[in-house]
CSV table of C-alpha atoms in Angstrom, one decimal:
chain,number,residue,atom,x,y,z
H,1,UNK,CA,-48.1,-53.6,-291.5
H,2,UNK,CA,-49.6,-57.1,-292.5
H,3,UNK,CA,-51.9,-58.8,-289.9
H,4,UNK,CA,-49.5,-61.0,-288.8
H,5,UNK,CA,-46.5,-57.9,-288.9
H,6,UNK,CA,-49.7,-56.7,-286.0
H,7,UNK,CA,-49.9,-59.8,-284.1
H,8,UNK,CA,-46.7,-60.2,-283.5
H,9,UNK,CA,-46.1,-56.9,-282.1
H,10,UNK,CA,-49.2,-57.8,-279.6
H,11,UNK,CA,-47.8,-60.4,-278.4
H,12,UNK,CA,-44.4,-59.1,-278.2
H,13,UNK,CA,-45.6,-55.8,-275.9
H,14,UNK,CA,-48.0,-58.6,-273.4
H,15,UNK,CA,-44.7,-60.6,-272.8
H,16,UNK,CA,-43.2,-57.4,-271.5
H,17,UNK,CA,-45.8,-56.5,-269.6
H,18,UNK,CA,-46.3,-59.8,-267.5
H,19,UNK,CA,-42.4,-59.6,-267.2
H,20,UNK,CA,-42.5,-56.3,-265.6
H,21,UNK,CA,-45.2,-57.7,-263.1
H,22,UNK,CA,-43.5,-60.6,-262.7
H,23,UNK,CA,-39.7,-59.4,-261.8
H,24,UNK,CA,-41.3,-55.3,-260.8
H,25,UNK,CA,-40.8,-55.6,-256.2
H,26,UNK,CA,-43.2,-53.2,-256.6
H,27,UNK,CA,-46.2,-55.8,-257.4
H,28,UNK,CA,-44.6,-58.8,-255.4
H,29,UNK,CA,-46.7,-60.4,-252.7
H,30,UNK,CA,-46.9,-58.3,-249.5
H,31,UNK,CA,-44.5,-59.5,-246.1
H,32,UNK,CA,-46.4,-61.5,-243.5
H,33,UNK,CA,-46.8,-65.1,-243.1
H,34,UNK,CA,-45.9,-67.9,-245.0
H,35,UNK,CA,-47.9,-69.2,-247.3
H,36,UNK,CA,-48.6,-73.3,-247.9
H,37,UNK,CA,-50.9,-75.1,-250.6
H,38,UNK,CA,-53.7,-76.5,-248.9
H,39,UNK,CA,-53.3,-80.1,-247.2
H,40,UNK,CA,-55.0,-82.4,-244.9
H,41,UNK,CA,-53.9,-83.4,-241.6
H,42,UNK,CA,-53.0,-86.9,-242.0
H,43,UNK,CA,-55.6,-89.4,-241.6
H,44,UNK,CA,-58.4,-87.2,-241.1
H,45,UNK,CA,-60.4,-85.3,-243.5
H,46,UNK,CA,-59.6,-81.7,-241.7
H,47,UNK,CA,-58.4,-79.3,-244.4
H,48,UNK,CA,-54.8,-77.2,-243.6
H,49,UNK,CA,-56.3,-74.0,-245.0
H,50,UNK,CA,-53.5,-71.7,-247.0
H,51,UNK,CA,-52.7,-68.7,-244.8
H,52,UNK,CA,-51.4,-65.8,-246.0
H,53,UNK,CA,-52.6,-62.6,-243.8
H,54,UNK,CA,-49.9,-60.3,-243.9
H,55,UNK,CA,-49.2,-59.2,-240.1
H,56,UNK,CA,-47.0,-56.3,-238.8
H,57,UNK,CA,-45.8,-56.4,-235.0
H,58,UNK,CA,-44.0,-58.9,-232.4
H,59,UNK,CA,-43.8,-62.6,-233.4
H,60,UNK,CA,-45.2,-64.8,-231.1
H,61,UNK,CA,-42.5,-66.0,-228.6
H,62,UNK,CA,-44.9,-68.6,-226.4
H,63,UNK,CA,-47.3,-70.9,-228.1
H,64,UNK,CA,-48.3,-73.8,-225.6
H,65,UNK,CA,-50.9,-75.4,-223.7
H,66,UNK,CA,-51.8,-76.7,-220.3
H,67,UNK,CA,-52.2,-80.4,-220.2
H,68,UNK,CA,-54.5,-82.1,-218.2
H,69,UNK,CA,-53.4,-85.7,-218.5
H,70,UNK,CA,-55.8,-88.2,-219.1
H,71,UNK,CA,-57.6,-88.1,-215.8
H,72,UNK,CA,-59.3,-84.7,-215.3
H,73,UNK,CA,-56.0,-83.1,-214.3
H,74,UNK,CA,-55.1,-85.2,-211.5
H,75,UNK,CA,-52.4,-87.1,-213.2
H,76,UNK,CA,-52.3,-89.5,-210.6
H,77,UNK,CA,-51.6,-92.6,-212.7
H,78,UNK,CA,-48.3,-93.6,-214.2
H,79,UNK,CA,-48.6,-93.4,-217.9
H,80,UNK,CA,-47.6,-96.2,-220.7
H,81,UNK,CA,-45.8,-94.2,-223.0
H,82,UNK,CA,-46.9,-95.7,-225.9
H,83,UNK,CA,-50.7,-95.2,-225.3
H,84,UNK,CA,-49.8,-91.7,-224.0
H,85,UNK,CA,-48.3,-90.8,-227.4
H,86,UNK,CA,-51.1,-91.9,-229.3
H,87,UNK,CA,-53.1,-89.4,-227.2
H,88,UNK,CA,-50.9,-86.6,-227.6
H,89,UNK,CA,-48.6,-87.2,-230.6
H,90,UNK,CA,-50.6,-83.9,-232.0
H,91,UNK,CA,-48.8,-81.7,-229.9
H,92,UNK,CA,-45.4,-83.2,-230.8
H,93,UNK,CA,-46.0,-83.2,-234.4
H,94,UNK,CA,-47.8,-80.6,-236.0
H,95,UNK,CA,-48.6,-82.9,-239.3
H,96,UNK,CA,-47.8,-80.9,-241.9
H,97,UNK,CA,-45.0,-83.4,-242.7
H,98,UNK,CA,-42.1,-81.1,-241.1
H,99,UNK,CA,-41.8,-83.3,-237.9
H,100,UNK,CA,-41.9,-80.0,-235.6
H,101,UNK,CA,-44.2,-79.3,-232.7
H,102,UNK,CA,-47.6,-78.4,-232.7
H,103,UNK,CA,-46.4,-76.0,-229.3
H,104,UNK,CA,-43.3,-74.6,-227.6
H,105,UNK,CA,-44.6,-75.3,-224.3
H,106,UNK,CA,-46.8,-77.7,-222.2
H,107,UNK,CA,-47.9,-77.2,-218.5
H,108,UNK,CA,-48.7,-80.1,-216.7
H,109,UNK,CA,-51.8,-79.5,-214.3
H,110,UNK,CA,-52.1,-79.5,-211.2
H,111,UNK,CA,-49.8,-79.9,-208.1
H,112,UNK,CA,-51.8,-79.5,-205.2
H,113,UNK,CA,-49.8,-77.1,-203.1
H,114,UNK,CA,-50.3,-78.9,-200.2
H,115,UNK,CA,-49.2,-82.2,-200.8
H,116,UNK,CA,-46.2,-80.6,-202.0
H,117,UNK,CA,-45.6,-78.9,-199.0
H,118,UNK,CA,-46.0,-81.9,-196.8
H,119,UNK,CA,-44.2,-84.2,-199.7
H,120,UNK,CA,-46.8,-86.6,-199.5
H,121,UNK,CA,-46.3,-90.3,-200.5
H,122,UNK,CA,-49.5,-92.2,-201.4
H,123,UNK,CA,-50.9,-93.8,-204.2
H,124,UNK,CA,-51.5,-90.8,-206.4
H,125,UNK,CA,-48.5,-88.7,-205.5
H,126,UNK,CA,-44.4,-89.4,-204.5
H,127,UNK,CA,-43.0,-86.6,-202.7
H,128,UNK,CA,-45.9,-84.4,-203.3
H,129,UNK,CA,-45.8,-84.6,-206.9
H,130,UNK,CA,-48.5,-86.4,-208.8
H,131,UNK,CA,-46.9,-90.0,-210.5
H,132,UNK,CA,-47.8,-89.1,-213.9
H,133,UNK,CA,-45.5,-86.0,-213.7
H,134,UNK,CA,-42.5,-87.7,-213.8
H,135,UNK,CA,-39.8,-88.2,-216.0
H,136,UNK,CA,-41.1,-90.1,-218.9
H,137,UNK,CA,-43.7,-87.6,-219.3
H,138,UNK,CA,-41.8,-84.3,-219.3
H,139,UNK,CA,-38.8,-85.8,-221.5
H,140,UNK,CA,-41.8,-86.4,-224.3
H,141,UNK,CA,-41.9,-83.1,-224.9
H,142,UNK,CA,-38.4,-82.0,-223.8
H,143,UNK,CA,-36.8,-84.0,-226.4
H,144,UNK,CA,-38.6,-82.1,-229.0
H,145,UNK,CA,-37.7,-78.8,-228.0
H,146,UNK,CA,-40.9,-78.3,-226.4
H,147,UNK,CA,-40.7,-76.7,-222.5
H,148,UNK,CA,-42.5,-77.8,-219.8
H,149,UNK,CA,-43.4,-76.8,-216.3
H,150,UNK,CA,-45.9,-77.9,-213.6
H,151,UNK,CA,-48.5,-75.9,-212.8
H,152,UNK,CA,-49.8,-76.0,-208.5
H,153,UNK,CA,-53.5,-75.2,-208.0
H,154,UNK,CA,-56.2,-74.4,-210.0
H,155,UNK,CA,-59.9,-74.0,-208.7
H,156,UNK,CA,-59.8,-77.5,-206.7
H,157,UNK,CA,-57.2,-76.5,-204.6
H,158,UNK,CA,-57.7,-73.4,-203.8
H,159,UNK,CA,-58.1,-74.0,-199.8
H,160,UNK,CA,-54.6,-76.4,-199.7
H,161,UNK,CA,-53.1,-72.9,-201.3
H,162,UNK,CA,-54.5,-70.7,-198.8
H,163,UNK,CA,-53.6,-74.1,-195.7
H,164,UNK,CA,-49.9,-74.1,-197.1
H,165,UNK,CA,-49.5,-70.3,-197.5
H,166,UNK,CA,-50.4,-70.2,-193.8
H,167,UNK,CA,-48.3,-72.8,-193.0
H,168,UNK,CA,-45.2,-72.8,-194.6
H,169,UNK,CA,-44.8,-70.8,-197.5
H,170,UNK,CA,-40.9,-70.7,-197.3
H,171,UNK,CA,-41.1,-74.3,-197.1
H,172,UNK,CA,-43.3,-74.7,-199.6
H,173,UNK,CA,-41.5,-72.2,-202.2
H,174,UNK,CA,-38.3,-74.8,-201.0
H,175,UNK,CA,-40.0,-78.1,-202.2
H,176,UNK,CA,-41.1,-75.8,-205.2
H,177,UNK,CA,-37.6,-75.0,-206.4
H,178,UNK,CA,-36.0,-78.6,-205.8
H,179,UNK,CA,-39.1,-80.4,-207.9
H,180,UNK,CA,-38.5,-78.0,-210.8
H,181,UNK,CA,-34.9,-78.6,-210.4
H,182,UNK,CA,-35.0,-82.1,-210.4
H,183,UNK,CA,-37.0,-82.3,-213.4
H,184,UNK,CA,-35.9,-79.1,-215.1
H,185,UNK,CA,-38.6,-77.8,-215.6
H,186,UNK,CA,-40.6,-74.4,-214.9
H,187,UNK,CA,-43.3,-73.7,-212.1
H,188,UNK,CA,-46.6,-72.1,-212.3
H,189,UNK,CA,-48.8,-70.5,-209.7
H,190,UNK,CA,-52.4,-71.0,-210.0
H,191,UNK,CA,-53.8,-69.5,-206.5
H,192,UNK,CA,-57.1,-68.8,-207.6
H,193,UNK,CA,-58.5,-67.5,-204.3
H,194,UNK,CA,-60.5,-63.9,-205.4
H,195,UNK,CA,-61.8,-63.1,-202.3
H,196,UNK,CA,-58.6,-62.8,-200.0
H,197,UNK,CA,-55.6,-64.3,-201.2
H,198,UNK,CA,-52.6,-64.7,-198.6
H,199,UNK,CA,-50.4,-62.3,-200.3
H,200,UNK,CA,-47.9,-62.2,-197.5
H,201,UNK,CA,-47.7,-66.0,-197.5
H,202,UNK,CA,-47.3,-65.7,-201.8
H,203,UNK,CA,-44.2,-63.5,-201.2
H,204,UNK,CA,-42.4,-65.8,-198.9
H,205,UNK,CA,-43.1,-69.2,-201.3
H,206,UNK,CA,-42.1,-66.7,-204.3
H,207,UNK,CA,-38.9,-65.2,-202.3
H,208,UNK,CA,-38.3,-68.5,-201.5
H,209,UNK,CA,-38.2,-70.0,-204.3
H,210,UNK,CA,-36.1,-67.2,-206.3
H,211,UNK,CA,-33.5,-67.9,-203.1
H,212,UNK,CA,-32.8,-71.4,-204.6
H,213,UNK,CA,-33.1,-70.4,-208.4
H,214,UNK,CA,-32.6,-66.6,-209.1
H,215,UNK,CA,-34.0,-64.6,-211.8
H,216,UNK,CA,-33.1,-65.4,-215.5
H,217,UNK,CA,-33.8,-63.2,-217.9
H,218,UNK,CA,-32.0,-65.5,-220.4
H,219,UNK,CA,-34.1,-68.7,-219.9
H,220,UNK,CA,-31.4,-70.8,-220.2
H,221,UNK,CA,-32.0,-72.2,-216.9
H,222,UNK,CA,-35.6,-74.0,-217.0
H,223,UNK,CA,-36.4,-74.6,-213.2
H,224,UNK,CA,-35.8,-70.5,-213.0
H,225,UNK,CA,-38.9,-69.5,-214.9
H,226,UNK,CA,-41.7,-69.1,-212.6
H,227,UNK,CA,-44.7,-67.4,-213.5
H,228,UNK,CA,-48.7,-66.6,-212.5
H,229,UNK,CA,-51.9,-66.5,-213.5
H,230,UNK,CA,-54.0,-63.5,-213.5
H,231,UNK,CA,-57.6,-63.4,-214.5
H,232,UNK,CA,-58.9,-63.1,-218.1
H,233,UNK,CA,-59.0,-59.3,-217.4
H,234,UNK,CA,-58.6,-57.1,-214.1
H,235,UNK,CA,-62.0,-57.2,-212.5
H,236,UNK,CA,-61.1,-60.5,-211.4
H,237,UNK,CA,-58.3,-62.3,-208.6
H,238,UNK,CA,-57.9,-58.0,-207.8
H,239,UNK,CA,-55.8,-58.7,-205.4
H,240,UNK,CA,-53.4,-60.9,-206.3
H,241,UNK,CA,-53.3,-58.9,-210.0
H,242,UNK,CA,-52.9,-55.7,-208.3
H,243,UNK,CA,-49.9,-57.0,-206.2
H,244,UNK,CA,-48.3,-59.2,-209.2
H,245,UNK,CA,-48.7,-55.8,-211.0
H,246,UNK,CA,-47.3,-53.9,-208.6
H,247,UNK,CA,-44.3,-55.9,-207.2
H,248,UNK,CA,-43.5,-59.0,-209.5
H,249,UNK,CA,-43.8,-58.2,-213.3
H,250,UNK,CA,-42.5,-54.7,-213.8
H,251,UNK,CA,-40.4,-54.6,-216.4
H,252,UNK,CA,-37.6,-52.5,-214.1
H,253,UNK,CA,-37.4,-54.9,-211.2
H,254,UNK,CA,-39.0,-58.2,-212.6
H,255,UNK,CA,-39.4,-61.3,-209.9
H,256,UNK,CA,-41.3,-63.7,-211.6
H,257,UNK,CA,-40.9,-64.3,-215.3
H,258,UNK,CA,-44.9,-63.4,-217.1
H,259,UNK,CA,-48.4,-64.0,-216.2
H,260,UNK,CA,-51.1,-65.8,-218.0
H,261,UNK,CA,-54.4,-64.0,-218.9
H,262,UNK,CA,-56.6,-66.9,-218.3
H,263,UNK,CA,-59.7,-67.9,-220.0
H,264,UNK,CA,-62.7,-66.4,-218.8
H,265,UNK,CA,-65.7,-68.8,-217.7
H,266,UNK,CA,-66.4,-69.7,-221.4
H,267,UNK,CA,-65.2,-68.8,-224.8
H,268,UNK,CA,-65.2,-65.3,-225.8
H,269,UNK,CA,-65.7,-63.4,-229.0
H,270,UNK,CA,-62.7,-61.6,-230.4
H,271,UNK,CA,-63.8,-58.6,-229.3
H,272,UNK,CA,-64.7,-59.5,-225.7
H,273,UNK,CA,-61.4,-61.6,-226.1
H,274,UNK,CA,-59.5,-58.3,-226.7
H,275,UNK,CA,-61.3,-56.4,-224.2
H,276,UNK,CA,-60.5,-58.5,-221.5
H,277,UNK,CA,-56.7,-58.5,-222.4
H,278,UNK,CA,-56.5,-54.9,-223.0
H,279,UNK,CA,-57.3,-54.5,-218.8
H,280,UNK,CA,-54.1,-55.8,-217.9
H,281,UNK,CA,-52.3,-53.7,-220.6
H,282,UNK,CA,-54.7,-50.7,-219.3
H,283,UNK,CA,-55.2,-51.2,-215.7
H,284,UNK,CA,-57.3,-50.0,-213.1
H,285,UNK,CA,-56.3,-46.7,-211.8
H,286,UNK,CA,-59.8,-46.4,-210.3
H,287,UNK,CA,-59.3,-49.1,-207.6
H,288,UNK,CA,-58.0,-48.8,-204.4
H,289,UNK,CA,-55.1,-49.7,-204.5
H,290,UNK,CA,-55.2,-49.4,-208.0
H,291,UNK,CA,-54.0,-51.7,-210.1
H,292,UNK,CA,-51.0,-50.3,-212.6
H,293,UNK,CA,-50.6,-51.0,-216.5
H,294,UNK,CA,-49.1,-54.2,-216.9
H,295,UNK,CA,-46.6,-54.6,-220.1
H,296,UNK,CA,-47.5,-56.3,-222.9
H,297,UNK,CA,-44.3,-58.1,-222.9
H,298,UNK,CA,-45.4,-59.5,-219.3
H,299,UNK,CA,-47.8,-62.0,-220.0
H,300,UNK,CA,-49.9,-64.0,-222.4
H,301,UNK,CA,-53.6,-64.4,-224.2
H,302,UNK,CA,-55.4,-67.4,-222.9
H,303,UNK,CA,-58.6,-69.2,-225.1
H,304,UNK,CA,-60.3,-72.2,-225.0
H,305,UNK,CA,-59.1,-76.2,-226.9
H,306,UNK,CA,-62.5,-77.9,-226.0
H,307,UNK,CA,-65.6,-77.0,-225.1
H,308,UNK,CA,-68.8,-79.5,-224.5
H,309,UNK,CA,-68.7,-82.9,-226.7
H,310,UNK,CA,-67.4,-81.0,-229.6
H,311,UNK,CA,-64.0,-80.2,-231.3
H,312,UNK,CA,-63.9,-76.2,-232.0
H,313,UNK,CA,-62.0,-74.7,-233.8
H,314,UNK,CA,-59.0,-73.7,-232.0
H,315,UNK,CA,-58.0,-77.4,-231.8
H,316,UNK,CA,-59.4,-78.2,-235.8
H,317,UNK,CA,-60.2,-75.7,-237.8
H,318,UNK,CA,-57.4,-72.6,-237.9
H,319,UNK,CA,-59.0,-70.3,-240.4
H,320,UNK,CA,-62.3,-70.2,-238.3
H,321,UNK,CA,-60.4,-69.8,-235.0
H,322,UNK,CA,-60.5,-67.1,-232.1
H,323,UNK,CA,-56.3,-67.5,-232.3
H,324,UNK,CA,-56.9,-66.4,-235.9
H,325,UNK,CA,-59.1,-63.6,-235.7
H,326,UNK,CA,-57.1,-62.0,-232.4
H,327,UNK,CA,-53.6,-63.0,-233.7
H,328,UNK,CA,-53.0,-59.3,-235.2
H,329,UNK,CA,-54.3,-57.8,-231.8
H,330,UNK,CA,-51.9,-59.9,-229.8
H,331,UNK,CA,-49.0,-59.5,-231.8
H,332,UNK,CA,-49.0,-55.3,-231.9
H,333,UNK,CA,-51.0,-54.7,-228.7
H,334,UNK,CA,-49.6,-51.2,-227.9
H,335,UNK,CA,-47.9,-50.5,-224.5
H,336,UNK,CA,-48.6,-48.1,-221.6
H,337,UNK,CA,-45.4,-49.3,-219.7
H,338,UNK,CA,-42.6,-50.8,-221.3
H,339,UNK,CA,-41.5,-50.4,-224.8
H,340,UNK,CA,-42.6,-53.2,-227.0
H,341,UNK,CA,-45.7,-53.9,-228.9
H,342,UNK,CA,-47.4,-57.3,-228.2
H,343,UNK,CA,-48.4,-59.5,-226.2
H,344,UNK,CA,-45.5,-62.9,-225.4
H,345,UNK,CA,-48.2,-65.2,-227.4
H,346,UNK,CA,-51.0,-67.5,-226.8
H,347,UNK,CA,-51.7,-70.4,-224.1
H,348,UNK,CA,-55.0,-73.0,-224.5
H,349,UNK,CA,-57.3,-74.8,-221.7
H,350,UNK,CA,-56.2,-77.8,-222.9
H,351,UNK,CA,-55.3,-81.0,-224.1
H,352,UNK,CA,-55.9,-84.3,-223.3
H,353,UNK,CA,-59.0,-84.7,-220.7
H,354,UNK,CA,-59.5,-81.1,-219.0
H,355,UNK,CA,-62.6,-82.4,-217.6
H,356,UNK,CA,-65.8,-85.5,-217.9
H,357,UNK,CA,-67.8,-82.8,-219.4
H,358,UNK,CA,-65.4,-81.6,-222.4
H,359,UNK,CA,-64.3,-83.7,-225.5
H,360,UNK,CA,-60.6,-84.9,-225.4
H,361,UNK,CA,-57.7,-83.7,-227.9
H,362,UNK,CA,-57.6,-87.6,-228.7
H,363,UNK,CA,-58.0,-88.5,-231.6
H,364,UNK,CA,-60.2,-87.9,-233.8
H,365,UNK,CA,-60.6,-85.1,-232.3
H,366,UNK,CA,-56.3,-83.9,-232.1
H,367,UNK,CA,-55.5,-80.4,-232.7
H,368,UNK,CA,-53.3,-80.5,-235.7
H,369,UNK,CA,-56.1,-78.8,-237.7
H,370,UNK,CA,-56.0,-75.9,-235.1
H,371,UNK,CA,-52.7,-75.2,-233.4
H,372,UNK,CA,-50.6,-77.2,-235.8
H,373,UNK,CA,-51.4,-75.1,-238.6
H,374,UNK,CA,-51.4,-72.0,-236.4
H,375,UNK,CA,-47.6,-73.2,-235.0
H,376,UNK,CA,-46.7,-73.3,-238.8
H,377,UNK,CA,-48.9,-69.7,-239.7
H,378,UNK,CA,-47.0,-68.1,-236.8
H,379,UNK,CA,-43.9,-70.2,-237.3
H,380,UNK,CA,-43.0,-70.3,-233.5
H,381,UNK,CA,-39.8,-70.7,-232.0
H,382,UNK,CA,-38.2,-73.9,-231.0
H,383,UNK,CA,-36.9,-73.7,-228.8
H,384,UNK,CA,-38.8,-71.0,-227.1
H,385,UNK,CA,-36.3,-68.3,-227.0
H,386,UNK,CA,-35.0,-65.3,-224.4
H,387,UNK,CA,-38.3,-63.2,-223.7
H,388,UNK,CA,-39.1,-59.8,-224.5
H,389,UNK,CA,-37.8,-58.0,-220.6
H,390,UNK,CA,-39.8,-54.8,-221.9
């Protein structure tokens, strides 16, 4: 055979080599996430990192964030809807050129329970309801798919909870139900009292409420989801979390819709992260009452957006992200009641202005970089679909 007779052949037998790699299943790349070339967010310099960790569990059904408005939660101003897009396009647009969402849902905080109880009318508030929750606002997001729901309390009003619950709680569950009606959307309970919650006054407001808008397992009715937040794990708000446990997010006789693990006073590692999640999965069968296993499929994973005068990197920087390294954890959590693997998905303390002592999600400083890539990497649902009942 001549030299060339030789090199012929050589190159004939590497062709069918690559070919077999090429066309073989066997060697194709594994199942997971998609994949995307590496971009910028537009007009900033933040790199959209190529993702490609393969993951195995429950897709993430609820990606979303409280939003704070632009006045320390109050939202006690009347927004201009063009200056309020500028500030919040991000979460409308997750900038990757698609035109979708960076989320699937938005909480507007806070009501304060008792304002809504009394429907006050004064120069922050109509009917009980601040004036910057109002139509305009919760159309933004509606009309791209995105849900929204008003969330009543949170550490300032802690007392008006406890005041209204001792009150009127059937009244106040009343208001409740005709605000998110009128708006369509959802309502949240933040009654962050650890100490000694009203938990007879919490079951009237919830039975009211679910008089006037039952139950939907479907989530085709917005103003019928209603949901709670727990602590970041169990050793916090026991009471309330052993009685939510216990009599409003079983997966056999459900009442209100999930809970939210919140964030814990700062931002966790992974692990600690995990840890703290894992107690509402585990419970506390050591209390008294103890508190039961709560299904995965029963609430979500809370982190941090912002956190001093700096962007991190759940709002710019995806690959380098808590959401990143806990994703796998949260999608395949395993259950000790119920049936299905996972946790419902993520929520974030939160956009806009949470507070004067944390950086905005303004710009430069919007959260494509984070939660736009991660809305692509987990490719949530829009809209947010039925839940997971068990």
């Amino acid at each position: 055979m001549s030299k060339y007779s030789r090199l012929f052949a050589i190159v004939v037998l590497l062709t069918l080599i690559v070919s077999s790699f090429a066309f073989n299943p066997t060697f194709a790349a594994p199942p997971g996430r998609a994949t995307n070339t590496p971009t910028f967010v537009p007009g900033t310099s933040t790199p959209i990192p190529p993702t490609s960790t393969p993951i195995s569990g429950t897709p993430i059904s609820i990606y979303g964030a409280w939003h704070c408005g632009n006045d320390s939660c109050t939202w006690g101003t009347v927004r201009d809807m063009t200056d309020f897009d500028a500030k919040n396009h991000w979460l409308i647009d997750r900038g990757d050129g698609s035109g979708l969402p960076s989320v699937n849902l938005v909480i507007l905080a806070f009501v304060d329970p008792l304002k809504l109880l009394n429907q006050t009318n004064d120069a922050g508030d109509v009917n009980g309801v601040p004036i910057g929750m109002n139509s305009a606002v919760v159309n933004y997001f509606k009309s791209k798919n995105v849900r929204v729901m008003l969330s009543a309390g949170g550490i300032t009003y802690v007392t008006n909870w406890d005041t209204a619950l001792s009150t009127n709680p059937t009244q106040l569950g009343l208001n409740a139900a005709a605000v998110a009606q009128s708006l369509g959307v959802g309502f949240e309970i933040d009654y962050e009292n650890s100490s000694s919650p009203n938990l007879t006054g919490l079951q009237s407001f919830i039975n009211a409420y679910r008089s006037v808008l039952p139950y939907d397992a479907t989530g085709a009715n917005q103003a019928a989801r209603l949901t709670i937040d727990l602590a970041a794990g169990d050793r916090y708000l026991i009471g309330i979390t052993q009685y939510a446990s216990t009599n409003w997010l079983t997966t056999t006789n459900p009442v209100l819709d999930y809970a939210n693990a919140m964030v814990p006073a700062r931002q966790p590692s992974a692990t600690s992260a995990e840890s703290n999640w894992q107690e509402h999965i585990d419970g506390k069968p050591s209390y008294a009452p103890p508190i039961p296993p709560l299904a995965p499929a029963k609430f979500t994973a809370s982190l941090y957006l912002t956190d001093g005068t700096s962007p991190i990197p759940e709002c710019t920087n995806f690959s380098a992200s808590l959401q990143n390294a806990t994703a796998s954890w949260v999608e395949t959590a395993a259950p000790k009641v119920g049936t299905t693997a996972g946790l419902l998905g993520f929520m974030f303390w939160a956009a806009e202005t949470p507070s004067a002592k944390n950086v905005s999600t303004t710009p430069p400083n919007s959260c494509q970089g984070g939660m736009g890539v991660a809305a692509k990497t987990f490719n949530i649902p829009l809209p947010m679909p039925a839940l997971r009942q068990n």
